Short mmCIF file of C-alpha atoms in Angstrom, two decimals:
data_model
loop_
_atom_site.label_atom_id
_atom_site.label_comp_id
_atom_site.label_asym_id
_atom_site.label_seq_id
_atom_site.Cartn_x
_atom_site.Cartn_y
_atom_site.Cartn_z
CA UNK A 1 165.86 68.35 -72.36
CA UNK A 2 164.64 71.81 -73.35
CA UNK A 3 164.82 73.08 -76.88
CA UNK A 4 165.30 76.82 -77.58
CA UNK A 5 162.14 78.90 -77.59
CA UNK A 6 162.46 79.47 -81.36
CA UNK A 7 162.31 75.71 -81.88
CA UNK A 8 159.57 75.07 -79.33
CA UNK A 9 157.33 77.76 -80.71
CA UNK A 10 154.42 76.35 -82.68
CA UNK A 11 153.02 79.75 -83.66
CA UNK A 12 154.20 79.25 -87.20
CA UNK A 13 153.04 75.66 -87.48
CA UNK A 14 150.66 76.49 -90.34
CA UNK A 15 153.52 77.96 -92.34
CA UNK A 16 155.69 75.02 -91.31
CA UNK A 17 153.18 72.55 -92.69
CA UNK A 18 152.98 74.41 -95.99
CA UNK A 19 156.77 74.35 -96.31
CA UNK A 20 156.77 70.66 -95.33
CA UNK A 21 154.28 69.87 -98.06
CA UNK A 22 156.38 71.75 -100.60
CA UNK A 23 159.54 69.91 -99.52
CA UNK A 24 157.78 66.55 -99.73
CA UNK A 25 156.46 67.28 -103.21
CA UNK A 26 159.88 68.42 -104.37
CA UNK A 27 161.56 65.34 -102.88
CA UNK A 28 159.00 63.10 -104.59
CA UNK A 29 159.70 64.70 -107.97
CA UNK A 30 163.49 64.68 -107.61
CA UNK A 31 163.59 61.12 -106.29
CA UNK A 32 161.28 59.77 -108.97
CA UNK A 33 163.37 61.39 -111.69
CA UNK A 34 166.58 60.07 -110.13
CA UNK A 35 165.31 56.49 -109.92
CA UNK A 36 163.26 56.35 -113.11
CA UNK A 37 165.90 54.15 -114.75
CA UNK A 38 166.82 52.13 -111.65
CA UNK A 39 167.43 48.42 -112.32
CA UNK A 40 164.44 47.27 -110.19
CA UNK A 41 165.94 43.80 -109.88
CA UNK A 42 163.99 43.03 -106.68
CA UNK A 43 160.68 43.88 -108.36
CA UNK A 44 161.36 41.70 -111.39
CA UNK A 45 160.56 38.38 -109.63
CA UNK A 46 156.99 39.47 -108.90
CA UNK A 47 156.34 40.15 -112.56
CA UNK A 48 158.10 36.95 -113.63
CA UNK A 49 156.16 34.81 -111.13
CA UNK A 50 152.88 36.25 -112.41
CA UNK A 51 154.03 35.77 -116.00
CA UNK A 52 154.89 32.09 -115.49
CA UNK A 53 151.55 31.35 -113.84
CA UNK A 54 149.72 33.16 -116.63
CA UNK A 55 151.66 31.04 -119.15
CA UNK A 56 150.82 27.81 -117.30
CA UNK A 57 154.40 27.18 -116.10
CA UNK A 58 154.17 27.06 -112.28
CA UNK A 59 157.35 24.97 -112.06
CA UNK A 60 159.40 28.08 -112.89
CA UNK A 61 157.92 30.41 -110.24
CA UNK A 62 160.36 29.38 -107.50
CA UNK A 63 163.32 28.61 -109.76
CA UNK A 64 166.59 29.94 -108.34
CA UNK A 65 170.38 29.78 -108.71
CA UNK A 66 172.19 26.94 -106.90
CA UNK A 67 172.58 28.96 -103.66
CA UNK A 68 169.26 30.76 -104.21
CA UNK A 69 170.87 34.18 -103.79
CA UNK A 70 173.30 35.76 -106.18
CA UNK A 71 171.63 36.34 -109.52
CA UNK A 72 168.99 35.46 -112.08
CA UNK A 73 167.58 31.92 -112.10
CA UNK A 74 169.08 30.17 -115.14
CA UNK A 75 165.66 28.68 -115.98
CA UNK A 76 164.29 32.21 -116.51
CA UNK A 77 166.85 33.26 -119.14
CA UNK A 78 164.90 32.17 -122.20
CA UNK A 79 161.75 33.99 -121.08
CA UNK A 80 163.70 37.11 -120.11
CA UNK A 81 165.30 37.15 -123.56
CA UNK A 82 161.85 36.90 -125.16
CA UNK A 83 160.65 39.82 -123.00
CA UNK A 84 163.57 41.96 -124.17
CA UNK A 85 165.57 41.68 -120.92
CA UNK A 86 163.76 44.57 -119.18
CA UNK A 87 165.95 44.22 -116.04
CA UNK A 88 169.73 43.81 -115.73
CA UNK A 89 169.01 41.05 -113.21
CA UNK A 90 165.82 39.33 -112.10
CA UNK A 91 166.35 37.91 -108.64
CA UNK A 92 164.40 34.81 -107.50
CA UNK A 93 160.81 34.97 -106.29
CA UNK A 94 160.51 34.35 -102.53
CA UNK A 95 157.02 35.60 -101.71
CA UNK A 96 153.90 33.53 -100.91
CA UNK A 97 152.10 32.05 -103.95
CA UNK A 98 149.04 34.29 -103.46
CA UNK A 99 150.79 37.34 -104.87
CA UNK A 100 152.11 35.44 -107.90
CA UNK A 101 148.58 34.25 -108.61
CA UNK A 102 147.09 37.75 -108.33
CA UNK A 103 149.82 39.14 -110.56
CA UNK A 104 149.10 36.45 -113.15
CA UNK A 105 145.89 38.32 -113.97
CA UNK A 106 147.87 41.55 -114.51
CA UNK A 107 150.95 40.49 -116.47
CA UNK A 108 149.06 39.63 -119.71
CA UNK A 109 147.68 43.19 -119.68
CA UNK A 110 150.75 45.21 -118.63
CA UNK A 111 154.27 44.93 -120.03
CA UNK A 112 157.30 44.57 -117.74
CA UNK A 113 158.57 48.12 -118.32
CA UNK A 114 155.18 49.74 -117.66
CA UNK A 115 154.77 47.56 -114.55
CA UNK A 116 158.22 48.56 -113.27
CA UNK A 117 157.63 52.29 -113.80
CA UNK A 118 154.16 52.22 -112.22
CA UNK A 119 155.47 50.49 -109.10
CA UNK A 120 158.37 52.94 -108.88
CA UNK A 121 155.88 55.82 -108.83
CA UNK A 122 153.93 54.00 -106.11
CA UNK A 123 157.02 53.27 -104.03
CA UNK A 124 158.33 56.85 -104.14
CA UNK A 125 154.85 58.08 -103.21
CA UNK A 126 154.77 55.63 -100.29
CA UNK A 127 158.15 56.77 -99.02
CA UNK A 128 157.04 60.39 -99.26
CA UNK A 129 153.81 59.71 -97.39
CA UNK A 130 155.68 57.61 -94.83
CA UNK A 131 157.55 60.72 -93.66
CA UNK A 132 154.23 62.27 -92.61
CA UNK A 133 152.92 59.00 -91.14
CA UNK A 134 156.09 58.55 -89.05
CA UNK A 135 155.74 62.14 -87.82
CA UNK A 136 152.18 61.43 -86.64
CA UNK A 137 153.50 58.37 -84.83
CA UNK A 138 156.59 59.76 -83.18
CA UNK A 139 157.10 63.55 -83.49
CA UNK A 140 157.87 64.83 -79.99
CA UNK A 141 156.26 67.91 -78.54
CA UNK A 142 158.51 70.90 -79.05
CA UNK A 143 159.79 69.62 -82.40
CA UNK A 144 158.31 71.60 -85.23
CA UNK A 145 156.99 69.59 -88.19
CA UNK A 146 159.54 71.31 -90.42
CA UNK A 147 162.43 69.98 -88.35
CA UNK A 148 161.08 66.44 -88.57
CA UNK A 149 160.61 66.64 -92.33
CA UNK A 150 164.02 68.20 -92.96
CA UNK A 151 165.78 65.50 -90.93
CA UNK A 152 163.75 62.73 -92.56
CA UNK A 153 164.30 63.92 -96.12
CA UNK A 154 168.00 64.51 -95.51
CA UNK A 155 168.37 60.93 -94.29
CA UNK A 156 166.25 59.48 -97.09
CA UNK A 157 168.14 61.44 -99.72
CA UNK A 158 171.59 60.33 -98.58
CA UNK A 159 171.07 56.96 -96.88
CA UNK A 160 172.26 53.65 -98.26
CA UNK A 161 169.09 52.08 -96.82
CA UNK A 162 166.63 54.13 -98.89
CA UNK A 163 168.97 54.19 -101.89
CA UNK A 164 169.12 50.40 -101.91
CA UNK A 165 165.34 50.10 -101.57
CA UNK A 166 164.71 52.46 -104.48
CA UNK A 167 167.58 51.23 -106.64
CA UNK A 168 166.14 47.72 -106.60
CA UNK A 169 162.49 48.89 -106.44
CA UNK A 170 162.17 46.68 -103.36
CA UNK A 171 158.68 45.48 -102.31
CA UNK A 172 159.94 46.09 -98.76
CA UNK A 173 158.86 49.71 -99.32
CA UNK A 174 155.25 48.55 -99.52
CA UNK A 175 155.70 46.38 -96.43
CA UNK A 176 157.29 49.30 -94.54
CA UNK A 177 154.45 51.62 -95.54
CA UNK A 178 151.78 49.16 -94.42
CA UNK A 179 153.56 48.60 -91.10
CA UNK A 180 153.91 52.29 -90.32
CA UNK A 181 150.33 52.94 -91.34
CA UNK A 182 149.16 50.08 -89.12
CA UNK A 183 150.71 51.69 -86.07
CA UNK A 184 149.46 55.13 -87.03
CA UNK A 185 145.96 53.63 -87.13
CA UNK A 186 146.61 51.94 -83.78
CA UNK A 187 147.62 55.33 -82.42
CA UNK A 188 144.34 56.76 -83.71
CA UNK A 189 142.32 54.01 -82.02
CA UNK A 190 141.43 52.11 -85.21
CA UNK A 191 142.50 48.69 -83.96
CA UNK A 192 140.68 46.72 -86.66
CA UNK A 193 142.37 48.66 -89.46
CA UNK A 194 145.74 48.33 -87.71
CA UNK A 195 145.34 44.57 -87.50
CA UNK A 196 144.35 44.23 -91.15
CA UNK A 197 147.23 46.40 -92.39
CA UNK A 198 149.87 44.55 -90.38
CA UNK A 199 148.33 41.24 -91.42
CA UNK A 200 148.66 42.12 -95.10
CA UNK A 201 152.28 43.24 -94.54
CA UNK A 202 153.07 39.90 -92.87
CA UNK A 203 151.39 38.02 -95.71
CA UNK A 204 153.72 39.73 -98.20
CA UNK A 205 156.87 39.15 -96.17
CA UNK A 206 156.75 36.96 -93.08
CA UNK A 207 159.14 39.05 -90.96
CA UNK A 208 156.75 42.00 -90.30
CA UNK A 209 154.60 39.56 -88.33
CA UNK A 210 157.04 40.07 -85.45
CA UNK A 211 155.59 43.58 -85.01
CA UNK A 212 152.43 42.01 -83.58
CA UNK A 213 154.46 41.83 -80.35
CA UNK A 214 153.79 45.56 -80.00
CA UNK A 215 150.04 44.95 -80.23
CA UNK A 216 150.43 42.50 -77.36
CA UNK A 217 152.76 44.82 -75.44
CA UNK A 218 150.15 47.58 -75.70
CA UNK A 219 147.38 45.12 -74.75
CA UNK A 220 145.52 45.87 -77.94
CA UNK A 221 143.94 42.45 -78.08
CA UNK A 222 141.46 43.35 -80.80
CA UNK A 223 144.23 44.52 -83.13
CA UNK A 224 146.17 41.30 -82.45
CA UNK A 225 143.10 39.14 -83.08
CA UNK A 226 142.31 40.94 -86.35
CA UNK A 227 145.94 40.55 -87.38
CA UNK A 228 145.77 36.78 -86.78
CA UNK A 229 142.45 36.51 -88.61
CA UNK A 230 143.80 38.50 -91.58
CA UNK A 231 146.90 36.33 -91.89
CA UNK A 232 144.85 33.14 -91.56
CA UNK A 233 142.35 34.36 -94.14
CA UNK A 234 145.08 35.22 -96.63
CA UNK A 235 146.78 31.85 -96.11
CA UNK A 236 143.50 30.05 -96.80
CA UNK A 237 142.87 32.26 -99.83
CA UNK A 238 146.38 31.54 -101.08
CA UNK A 239 145.80 27.77 -100.92
CA UNK A 240 142.41 28.11 -102.62
CA UNK A 241 143.62 30.18 -105.56
CA UNK A 242 147.22 28.93 -105.98
CA UNK A 243 146.98 25.31 -104.92
CA UNK A 244 149.07 23.12 -102.62
CA UNK A 245 151.86 22.47 -105.16
CA UNK A 246 153.10 26.05 -105.26
CA UNK A 247 153.03 26.22 -101.47
CA UNK A 248 155.29 23.19 -101.32
CA UNK A 249 157.71 24.97 -103.66
CA UNK A 250 157.47 28.08 -101.48
CA UNK A 251 158.34 26.18 -98.29
CA UNK A 252 161.25 24.50 -100.05
CA UNK A 253 162.58 27.91 -101.12
CA UNK A 254 162.22 29.26 -97.58
CA UNK A 255 164.11 26.26 -96.23
CA UNK A 256 166.94 26.90 -98.68
CA UNK A 257 167.19 30.50 -97.50
CA UNK A 258 167.21 29.55 -93.83
CA UNK A 259 170.18 27.27 -94.43
CA UNK A 260 172.20 29.96 -96.23
CA UNK A 261 173.80 33.03 -94.67
CA UNK A 262 174.72 35.77 -97.18
CA UNK A 263 177.94 37.33 -95.89
CA UNK A 264 177.82 40.16 -98.41
CA UNK A 265 177.96 43.98 -98.27
CA UNK A 266 174.18 44.36 -98.49
CA UNK A 267 173.51 42.20 -95.42
CA UNK A 268 174.04 44.42 -92.36
CA UNK A 269 172.90 41.98 -89.69
CA UNK A 270 174.61 41.48 -86.35
CA UNK A 271 175.32 37.85 -87.24
CA UNK A 272 177.29 38.89 -90.31
CA UNK A 273 179.12 41.64 -88.42
CA UNK A 274 180.04 39.21 -85.64
CA UNK A 275 181.43 36.68 -88.13
CA UNK A 276 183.39 39.36 -89.97
CA UNK A 277 184.83 40.77 -86.74
CA UNK A 278 185.66 37.30 -85.37
CA UNK A 279 187.39 36.42 -88.64
CA UNK A 280 189.41 39.66 -88.57
CA UNK A 281 190.49 38.94 -84.97
CA UNK A 282 191.44 35.36 -85.80
CA UNK A 283 188.77 33.88 -83.52
CA UNK A 284 186.94 32.09 -86.33
CA UNK A 285 187.74 31.20 -89.91
CA UNK A 286 185.01 32.45 -92.22
CA UNK A 287 185.45 31.38 -95.87
CA UNK A 288 184.71 34.60 -97.75
CA UNK A 289 186.00 36.28 -100.89
CA UNK A 290 186.54 40.02 -101.47
CA UNK A 291 182.95 40.13 -102.78
CA UNK A 292 181.56 38.11 -99.87
CA UNK A 293 180.12 34.61 -99.78
CA UNK A 294 176.92 32.64 -99.34
CA UNK A 295 177.69 30.31 -96.47
CA UNK A 296 175.78 27.11 -95.76
CA UNK A 297 175.65 25.05 -92.59
CA UNK A 298 177.36 22.23 -94.46
CA UNK A 299 180.39 24.41 -95.17
CA UNK A 300 180.46 26.25 -91.82
CA UNK A 301 179.34 23.99 -88.95
CA UNK A 302 179.24 26.80 -86.35
CA UNK A 303 176.56 28.81 -88.21
CA UNK A 304 173.66 27.22 -86.26
CA UNK A 305 175.39 28.16 -82.99
CA UNK A 306 175.70 31.78 -84.10
CA UNK A 307 172.06 31.79 -85.22
CA UNK A 308 170.87 30.36 -81.90
CA UNK A 309 172.94 32.87 -79.94
CA UNK A 310 171.41 35.68 -82.00
CA UNK A 311 167.88 34.42 -81.23
CA UNK A 312 168.60 34.18 -77.50
CA UNK A 313 170.09 37.68 -77.45
CA UNK A 314 167.13 39.03 -79.44
CA UNK A 315 164.62 37.60 -76.96
CA UNK A 316 166.65 38.98 -74.04
CA UNK A 317 166.82 42.45 -75.56
CA UNK A 318 163.11 42.43 -76.42
CA UNK A 319 162.30 41.63 -72.79
CA UNK A 320 164.74 44.25 -71.51
CA UNK A 321 163.36 47.02 -73.74
CA UNK A 322 159.77 46.05 -72.87
CA UNK A 323 160.55 46.36 -69.16
CA UNK A 324 162.44 49.61 -69.70
CA UNK A 325 159.78 51.29 -71.85
CA UNK A 326 156.66 50.05 -70.05
CA UNK A 327 156.42 52.98 -67.57
CA UNK A 328 156.66 55.66 -70.27
CA UNK A 329 153.80 57.80 -71.51
CA UNK A 330 151.77 55.71 -74.04
CA UNK A 331 152.64 57.93 -77.01
CA UNK A 332 156.34 57.95 -76.20
CA UNK A 333 156.30 54.24 -75.35
CA UNK A 334 154.80 53.30 -78.72
CA UNK A 335 157.16 55.54 -80.68
CA UNK A 336 160.32 54.30 -78.94
CA UNK A 337 159.16 50.68 -78.90
CA UNK A 338 158.44 50.70 -82.62
CA UNK A 339 161.85 52.16 -83.38
CA UNK A 340 163.64 49.73 -81.05
CA UNK A 341 161.78 46.70 -82.42
CA UNK A 342 162.39 47.70 -86.05
CA UNK A 343 166.13 47.94 -85.37
CA UNK A 344 166.25 44.69 -83.41
CA UNK A 345 164.38 42.77 -86.14
CA UNK A 346 166.80 43.90 -88.85
CA UNK A 347 169.93 43.49 -86.71
CA UNK A 348 169.23 40.02 -85.41
CA UNK A 349 167.69 38.50 -88.49
CA UNK A 350 170.27 36.35 -90.29
CA UNK A 351 169.40 38.32 -93.43
CA UNK A 352 169.31 41.98 -92.44
CA UNK A 353 169.25 43.53 -95.90
CA UNK A 354 170.01 47.23 -95.96
CA UNK A 355 166.48 48.08 -97.11
CA UNK A 356 165.06 46.51 -93.91
CA UNK A 357 166.31 49.59 -92.03
CA UNK A 358 164.16 52.09 -93.95
CA UNK A 359 161.39 51.95 -91.35
CA UNK A 360 163.94 52.61 -88.59
CA UNK A 361 165.35 55.50 -90.59
CA UNK A 362 161.92 57.12 -90.83
CA UNK A 363 161.37 56.84 -87.06
CA UNK A 364 164.87 58.05 -86.17
CA UNK A 365 164.18 61.83 -85.98
CA UNK A 366 162.35 61.37 -82.67
CA UNK A 367 165.72 60.84 -81.00
CA UNK A 368 166.73 64.41 -81.83
CA UNK A 369 164.50 65.50 -78.95
CA UNK A 370 166.21 63.35 -76.34
CA UNK A 371 169.61 64.95 -76.87
CA UNK A 372 170.72 68.53 -76.23
CA UNK A 373 170.59 70.50 -79.50
CA UNK A 374 174.36 70.94 -79.42
CA UNK A 375 174.73 67.15 -79.56
CA UNK A 376 171.73 66.25 -81.70
CA UNK A 377 173.02 67.97 -84.85
CA UNK A 378 176.51 66.42 -84.86
CA UNK A 379 175.07 63.01 -83.91
CA UNK A 380 172.71 63.04 -86.88
CA UNK A 381 175.44 64.36 -89.18
CA UNK A 382 177.75 61.51 -88.15
CA UNK A 383 174.97 58.94 -88.53
CA UNK A 384 174.01 60.35 -91.93
CA UNK A 385 177.61 60.42 -93.12
CA UNK A 386 178.43 56.90 -91.94
CA UNK A 387 175.28 55.43 -93.51
CA UNK A 388 175.38 57.48 -96.70
CA UNK A 389 175.12 55.57 -99.93
CA UNK A 390 178.14 57.47 -101.24
CA UNK A 391 180.41 56.28 -98.43
CA UNK A 392 178.96 52.77 -98.30
CA UNK A 393 179.26 52.17 -102.02
CA UNK A 394 182.26 54.29 -102.97
CA UNK A 395 184.37 53.16 -100.03
CA UNK A 396 184.52 49.78 -101.76
CA UNK A 397 184.21 50.64 -105.44
CA UNK A 398 186.28 53.82 -105.58
CA UNK A 399 188.49 53.79 -102.49
CA UNK A 400 189.21 50.08 -102.47
CA UNK A 401 188.47 49.69 -98.76
CA UNK A 402 187.60 46.33 -97.29
CA UNK A 403 183.78 46.32 -97.34
CA UNK A 404 183.70 44.48 -94.03
CA UNK A 405 184.81 47.65 -92.21
CA UNK A 406 181.85 49.75 -93.30
CA UNK A 407 179.49 46.79 -92.85
CA UNK A 408 180.53 46.37 -89.21
CA UNK A 409 180.41 50.14 -88.66
CA UNK A 410 176.79 50.35 -89.85
CA UNK A 411 175.74 47.56 -87.49
CA UNK A 412 177.58 49.32 -84.67
CA UNK A 413 175.71 52.56 -85.42
CA UNK A 414 172.37 50.79 -85.02
CA UNK A 415 173.53 49.39 -81.70
CA UNK A 416 174.31 53.00 -80.82
CA UNK A 417 170.72 53.93 -81.70
CA UNK A 418 169.48 51.19 -79.37
CA UNK A 419 171.71 52.60 -76.63
CA UNK A 420 170.20 56.09 -77.07
CA UNK A 421 166.68 54.63 -76.90
CA UNK A 422 167.62 52.74 -73.73
CA UNK A 423 169.11 55.83 -72.08
CA UNK A 424 166.22 58.07 -73.06
CA UNK A 425 163.69 55.61 -71.65
CA UNK A 426 165.14 56.18 -68.20
CA UNK A 427 164.07 59.82 -68.12
CA UNK A 428 160.64 61.45 -68.24
CA UNK A 429 159.77 62.37 -71.83
CA UNK A 430 157.42 64.99 -73.15
CA UNK A 431 154.18 63.85 -74.70
CA UNK A 432 154.48 64.24 -78.48
CA UNK A 433 152.30 66.85 -80.17
CA UNK A 434 149.01 65.73 -81.63
#
């Protein structure tokens, strides 16, 4: 595919970069102002876990509602009232004990509101920087930096994925940033740093550990070894500083999550979409309400079958994409593989929260170069419109649509992205600009 000469020209790249920097700074300021009062309900549990440990009440760290998901732990209410109820909701804590212990040294010094605002500044800064990091990882040759930044900021500004992450001040933003930075460092040849960064991301949330498959795919054994050593070191540190009791509570909480499938608007996983579509077609009976449901294996006996089928399909697709992308130029192979894997992880996880797709969103502009310009623009406009926070939220709240329709549509769009990656991998691709 050949872009017009005006697009391929890099003569004005210096001016482009200056405009890009200005746009990034402006987006940072506008986004921070727009989310300054966001509820931050997903950040609240980190503060609360640190607070309880600082107060000598470890039994409350992993407290949760009966189905774990779906609101504030009842046992936290008294403490939240004493703190002035700084968040509309404080969702349960589901991170390893290490981070609760480290935060226990901070919470006596910093109030909940100051903590929330400081992390919001950090998260918006990380998202802003992630645009540049993703460009270093995946910007194709012939695509001016300005085009990449404009596409990225347009998607971030409108997308339900980034809106959800910022609205709830989701720690996933930190995990996403560390993951992208790890692969940028891998690209630069700093395998040790890449391994450490991905190891820290996996020690915050377990799921990013799957990205080590790309280290192995690229035969970057040192990066993989450093990753394993980092995770092992942090696990040992966690036991040393937090004790075995909290880790038992953590594993119990993880087990509760694994036995519950949230069939709710914010879970855009393929498993949920399949169940919703099968229910609509009369193939299965899924007990949901207009607001969704938190299904357990006890209530729905076929859930383990669906989960196993998803795992088998995930492994098959991972192998197929690895075979398909292996002959590509190393730069292109890494960029497309990272995008494909990020989509596959979110789609086939039983809990594919909307904010899991932020990393995929940031890597998406690379696909503009594999389509003719006359198709790239409408394709990105359709994707942006269908995944916009306005449509996703207002289609249910304002228009009264069945939320299952938009939920299935978003999953289908990501399958469309996988199809474009697959097709593009069958053709020679230009080496991205360095």
